[in-house]
mmCIF file with all atom_site columns, C-alpha atoms in Angstrom:
data_model
loop_
_atom_site.group_PDB
_atom_site.id
_atom_site.type_symbol
_atom_site.label_atom_id
_atom_site.label_alt_id
_atom_site.label_comp_id
_atom_site.label_asym_id
_atom_site.label_entity_id
_atom_site.label_seq_id
_atom_site.pdbx_PDB_ins_code
_atom_site.Cartn_x
_atom_site.Cartn_y
_atom_site.Cartn_z
_atom_site.occupancy
_atom_site.B_iso_or_equiv
_atom_site.pdbx_formal_charge
_atom_site.auth_seq_id
_atom_site.auth_comp_id
_atom_site.auth_asym_id
_atom_site.auth_atom_id
_atom_site.pdbx_PDB_model_num
ATOM 1  C CA . GLY A 1 1  ? 89.239 98.579  213.612 1.00 0.00 ? 1  GLY A CA 1
ATOM 2  C CA . TYR A 1 2  ? 89.713 95.772  211.169 1.00 0.00 ? 2  TYR A CA 1
ATOM 3  C CA . GLU A 1 3  ? 87.305 93.619  209.247 1.00 0.00 ? 3  GLU A CA 1
ATOM 4  C CA . VAL A 1 4  ? 87.323 90.060  210.535 1.00 0.00 ? 4  VAL A CA 1
ATOM 5  C CA . LYS A 1 5  ? 84.407 88.434  208.689 1.00 0.00 ? 5  LYS A CA 1
ATOM 6  C CA . THR A 1 6  ? 81.874 88.930  205.904 1.00 0.00 ? 6  THR A CA 1
ATOM 7  C CA . ILE A 1 7  ? 78.634 87.052  205.345 1.00 0.00 ? 7  ILE A CA 1
ATOM 8  C CA . GLY A 1 8  ? 76.725 88.088  202.242 1.00 0.00 ? 8  GLY A CA 1
ATOM 9  C CA . ASP A 1 9  ? 76.286 91.898  202.420 1.00 0.00 ? 9  ASP A CA 1
ATOM 10 C CA . ALA A 1 10 ? 77.129 92.002  206.139 1.00 0.00 ? 10 ALA A CA 1
ATOM 11 C CA . PHE A 1 11 ? 80.533 92.414  207.676 1.00 0.00 ? 11 PHE A CA 1
ATOM 12 C CA . MET A 1 12 ? 82.030 92.287  211.129 1.00 0.00 ? 12 MET A CA 1
ATOM 13 C CA . VAL A 1 13 ? 84.705 94.754  212.255 1.00 0.00 ? 13 VAL A CA 1
ATOM 14 C CA . ALA A 1 14 ? 86.741 94.303  215.416 1.00 0.00 ? 14 ALA A CA 1
ATOM 15 C CA . PHE A 1 15 ? 87.996 97.120  217.641 1.00 0.00 ? 15 PHE A CA 1
ATOM 16 C CA . ARG A 1 16 ? 90.352 97.116  220.587 1.00 0.00 ? 16 ARG A CA 1
ATOM 17 C CA . ASP A 1 17 ? 88.224 99.671  222.408 1.00 0.00 ? 17 ASP A CA 1
ATOM 18 C CA . ALA A 1 18 ? 84.435 99.678  222.751 1.00 0.00 ? 18 ALA A CA 1
ATOM 19 C CA . GLY A 1 19 ? 84.311 103.454 222.474 1.00 0.00 ? 19 GLY A CA 1
ATOM 20 C CA . ASP A 1 20 ? 86.044 103.263 219.090 1.00 0.00 ? 20 ASP A CA 1
ATOM 21 C CA . ALA A 1 21 ? 83.426 100.689 217.954 1.00 0.00 ? 21 ALA A CA 1
ATOM 22 C CA . VAL A 1 22 ? 80.570 102.959 218.971 1.00 0.00 ? 22 VAL A CA 1
ATOM 23 C CA . ALA A 1 23 ? 82.165 106.003 217.353 1.00 0.00 ? 23 ALA A CA 1
ATOM 24 C CA . PHE A 1 24 ? 82.641 103.997 214.128 1.00 0.00 ? 24 PHE A CA 1
ATOM 25 C CA . ALA A 1 25 ? 79.011 102.796 214.101 1.00 0.00 ? 25 ALA A CA 1
ATOM 26 C CA . LEU A 1 26 ? 77.746 106.387 214.636 1.00 0.00 ? 26 LEU A CA 1
ATOM 27 C CA . GLU A 1 27 ? 79.978 107.766 211.919 1.00 0.00 ? 27 GLU A CA 1
ATOM 28 C CA . VAL A 1 28 ? 79.002 105.077 209.396 1.00 0.00 ? 28 VAL A CA 1
ATOM 29 C CA . GLN A 1 29 ? 75.273 105.633 210.122 1.00 0.00 ? 29 GLN A CA 1
ATOM 30 C CA . GLY A 1 30 ? 75.684 109.378 209.783 1.00 0.00 ? 30 GLY A CA 1
ATOM 31 C CA . LEU A 1 31 ? 77.553 109.168 206.503 1.00 0.00 ? 31 LEU A CA 1
ATOM 32 C CA . LEU A 1 32 ? 74.913 106.763 205.014 1.00 0.00 ? 32 LEU A CA 1
ATOM 33 C CA . PHE A 1 33 ? 72.105 108.850 206.272 1.00 0.00 ? 33 PHE A CA 1
ATOM 34 C CA . ASP A 1 34 ? 73.510 112.056 204.726 1.00 0.00 ? 34 ASP A CA 1
ATOM 35 C CA . ALA A 1 35 ? 74.295 110.448 201.365 1.00 0.00 ? 35 ALA A CA 1
ATOM 36 C CA . GLU A 1 36 ? 72.086 111.206 198.406 1.00 0.00 ? 36 GLU A CA 1
ATOM 37 C CA . TRP A 1 37 ? 70.686 107.799 197.445 1.00 0.00 ? 37 TRP A CA 1
ATOM 38 C CA . GLY A 1 38 ? 68.087 108.925 194.908 1.00 0.00 ? 38 GLY A CA 1
ATOM 39 C CA . THR A 1 39 ? 65.415 107.196 196.905 1.00 0.00 ? 39 THR A CA 1
ATOM 40 C CA . GLU A 1 40 ? 62.838 110.080 197.035 1.00 0.00 ? 40 GLU A CA 1
ATOM 41 C CA . VAL A 1 41 ? 60.125 107.957 195.253 1.00 0.00 ? 41 VAL A CA 1
ATOM 42 C CA . LEU A 1 42 ? 60.794 104.968 197.498 1.00 0.00 ? 42 LEU A CA 1
ATOM 43 C CA . ASP A 1 43 ? 60.814 107.223 200.582 1.00 0.00 ? 43 ASP A CA 1
ATOM 44 C CA . GLU A 1 44 ? 57.318 108.568 199.643 1.00 0.00 ? 44 GLU A CA 1
ATOM 45 C CA . VAL A 1 45 ? 55.881 105.026 199.161 1.00 0.00 ? 45 VAL A CA 1
ATOM 46 C CA . TYR A 1 46 ? 57.452 103.934 202.449 1.00 0.00 ? 46 TYR A CA 1
ATOM 47 C CA . ARG A 1 47 ? 56.070 106.914 204.263 1.00 0.00 ? 47 ARG A CA 1
ATOM 48 C CA . ASP A 1 48 ? 52.617 106.355 202.838 1.00 0.00 ? 48 ASP A CA 1
ATOM 49 C CA . VAL A 1 49 ? 52.629 102.640 203.890 1.00 0.00 ? 49 VAL A CA 1
ATOM 50 C CA . LEU A 1 50 ? 53.792 103.550 207.406 1.00 0.00 ? 50 LEU A CA 1
ATOM 51 C CA . THR A 1 51 ? 51.145 106.157 207.953 1.00 0.00 ? 51 THR A CA 1
ATOM 52 C CA . GLN A 1 52 ? 48.499 103.578 207.253 1.00 0.00 ? 52 GLN A CA 1
ATOM 53 C CA . ASP A 1 53 ? 49.766 101.197 209.930 1.00 0.00 ? 53 ASP A CA 1
ATOM 54 C CA . GLU A 1 54 ? 47.569 100.980 213.089 1.00 0.00 ? 54 GLU A CA 1
ATOM 55 C CA . ALA A 1 55 ? 50.531 100.985 215.435 1.00 0.00 ? 55 ALA A CA 1
ATOM 56 C CA . VAL A 1 56 ? 51.811 104.205 213.852 1.00 0.00 ? 56 VAL A CA 1
ATOM 57 C CA . ALA A 1 57 ? 48.358 105.840 213.955 1.00 0.00 ? 57 ALA A CA 1
ATOM 58 C CA . GLY A 1 58 ? 48.393 105.451 217.737 1.00 0.00 ? 58 GLY A CA 1
ATOM 59 C CA . ASN A 1 59 ? 51.732 107.142 218.156 1.00 0.00 ? 59 ASN A CA 1
ATOM 60 C CA . LYS A 1 60 ? 51.278 110.895 217.646 1.00 0.00 ? 60 LYS A CA 1
ATOM 61 C CA . GLU A 1 61 ? 55.020 111.748 217.740 1.00 0.00 ? 61 GLU A CA 1
ATOM 62 C CA . LEU A 1 62 ? 55.852 109.161 215.070 1.00 0.00 ? 62 LEU A CA 1
ATOM 63 C CA . LEU A 1 63 ? 52.782 110.068 212.978 1.00 0.00 ? 63 LEU A CA 1
ATOM 64 C CA . ASP A 1 64 ? 53.927 113.752 213.015 1.00 0.00 ? 64 ASP A CA 1
ATOM 65 C CA . GLN A 1 65 ? 57.394 112.710 211.834 1.00 0.00 ? 65 GLN A CA 1
ATOM 66 C CA . LEU A 1 66 ? 55.850 110.765 208.975 1.00 0.00 ? 66 LEU A CA 1
ATOM 67 C CA . THR A 1 67 ? 53.274 113.232 207.834 1.00 0.00 ? 67 THR A CA 1
ATOM 68 C CA . SER A 1 68 ? 55.590 116.270 207.787 1.00 0.00 ? 68 SER A CA 1
ATOM 69 C CA . LYS A 1 69 ? 57.902 116.034 204.749 1.00 0.00 ? 69 LYS A CA 1
ATOM 70 C CA . GLN A 1 70 ? 60.494 118.156 206.523 1.00 0.00 ? 70 GLN A CA 1
ATOM 71 C CA . LEU A 1 71 ? 60.486 116.000 209.698 1.00 0.00 ? 71 LEU A CA 1
ATOM 72 C CA . TYR A 1 72 ? 60.246 112.810 207.612 1.00 0.00 ? 72 TYR A CA 1
ATOM 73 C CA . ARG A 1 73 ? 63.448 113.736 205.758 1.00 0.00 ? 73 ARG A CA 1
ATOM 74 C CA . ALA A 1 74 ? 65.158 114.583 208.992 1.00 0.00 ? 74 ALA A CA 1
ATOM 75 C CA . TYR A 1 75 ? 64.418 111.224 210.606 1.00 0.00 ? 75 TYR A CA 1
ATOM 76 C CA . TRP A 1 76 ? 63.861 108.694 207.860 1.00 0.00 ? 76 TRP A CA 1
ATOM 77 C CA . HIS A 1 77 ? 65.996 109.897 204.906 1.00 0.00 ? 77 HIS A CA 1
ATOM 78 C CA . GLY A 1 78 ? 67.471 107.333 202.460 1.00 0.00 ? 78 GLY A CA 1
ATOM 79 C CA . LEU A 1 79 ? 68.831 103.868 202.946 1.00 0.00 ? 79 LEU A CA 1
ATOM 80 C CA . ARG A 1 80 ? 68.058 102.061 206.211 1.00 0.00 ? 80 ARG A CA 1
ATOM 81 C CA . VAL A 1 81 ? 71.076 100.315 207.729 1.00 0.00 ? 81 VAL A CA 1
ATOM 82 C CA . ARG A 1 82 ? 71.262 98.334  210.947 1.00 0.00 ? 82 ARG A CA 1
ATOM 83 C CA . VAL A 1 83 ? 74.525 98.616  212.866 1.00 0.00 ? 83 VAL A CA 1
ATOM 84 C CA . GLY A 1 84 ? 75.097 96.528  215.993 1.00 0.00 ? 84 GLY A CA 1
ATOM 85 C CA . VAL A 1 85 ? 77.863 96.810  218.585 1.00 0.00 ? 85 VAL A CA 1
ATOM 86 C CA . HIS A 1 86 ? 78.751 93.912  220.879 1.00 0.00 ? 86 HIS A CA 1
ATOM 87 C CA . PHE A 1 87 ? 81.179 94.027  223.713 1.00 0.00 ? 87 PHE A CA 1
ATOM 88 C CA . GLY A 1 88 ? 83.250 91.208  225.166 1.00 0.00 ? 88 GLY A CA 1
ATOM 89 C CA . HIS A 1 89 ? 85.957 88.724  224.408 1.00 0.00 ? 89 HIS A CA 1
ATOM 90 C CA . GLY A 1 90 ? 85.683 87.035  220.957 1.00 0.00 ? 90 GLY A CA 1
ATOM 91 C CA . ASP A 1 91 ? 86.225 83.445  220.100 1.00 0.00 ? 91 ASP A CA 1
ATOM 92 C CA . VAL A 1 92 ? 89.076 82.928  217.691 1.00 0.00 ? 92 VAL A CA 1
ATOM 93 C CA . LYS A 1 93 ? 88.158 80.199  215.191 1.00 0.00 ? 93 LYS A CA 1
ATOM 94 C CA . LEU A 1 94 ? 89.477 79.310  211.760 1.00 0.00 ? 94 LEU A CA 1
ATOM 95 C CA . ASP A 1 95 ? 87.009 80.269  209.033 1.00 0.00 ? 95 ASP A CA 1
ATOM 96 C CA . GLU A 1 96 ? 87.904 78.304  205.967 1.00 0.00 ? 96 GLU A CA 1
ATOM 97 C CA . VAL A 1 97 ? 85.838 80.589  203.673 1.00 0.00 ? 97 VAL A CA 1
#
């Protein structure tokens, strides 16, 4: 793939094949998840806030993930990054930025 656009801290990458785009997205998320960000203190605060949420309290599976330090680390470790994949023909437009 190749980078086609950036906006702030976001960027867009185009791929010829949708499968390559999905593979890239999964690889990026895996690498970011496995990285040591030094966010242990922030993770603890985030976990505490989530466990007090009413919607979480009603979801036993999610509550178990959050209250077990081992499961929490396995599911919620580190930096949270959203990666989207879109499929279809793009519009080619001049971006003067």
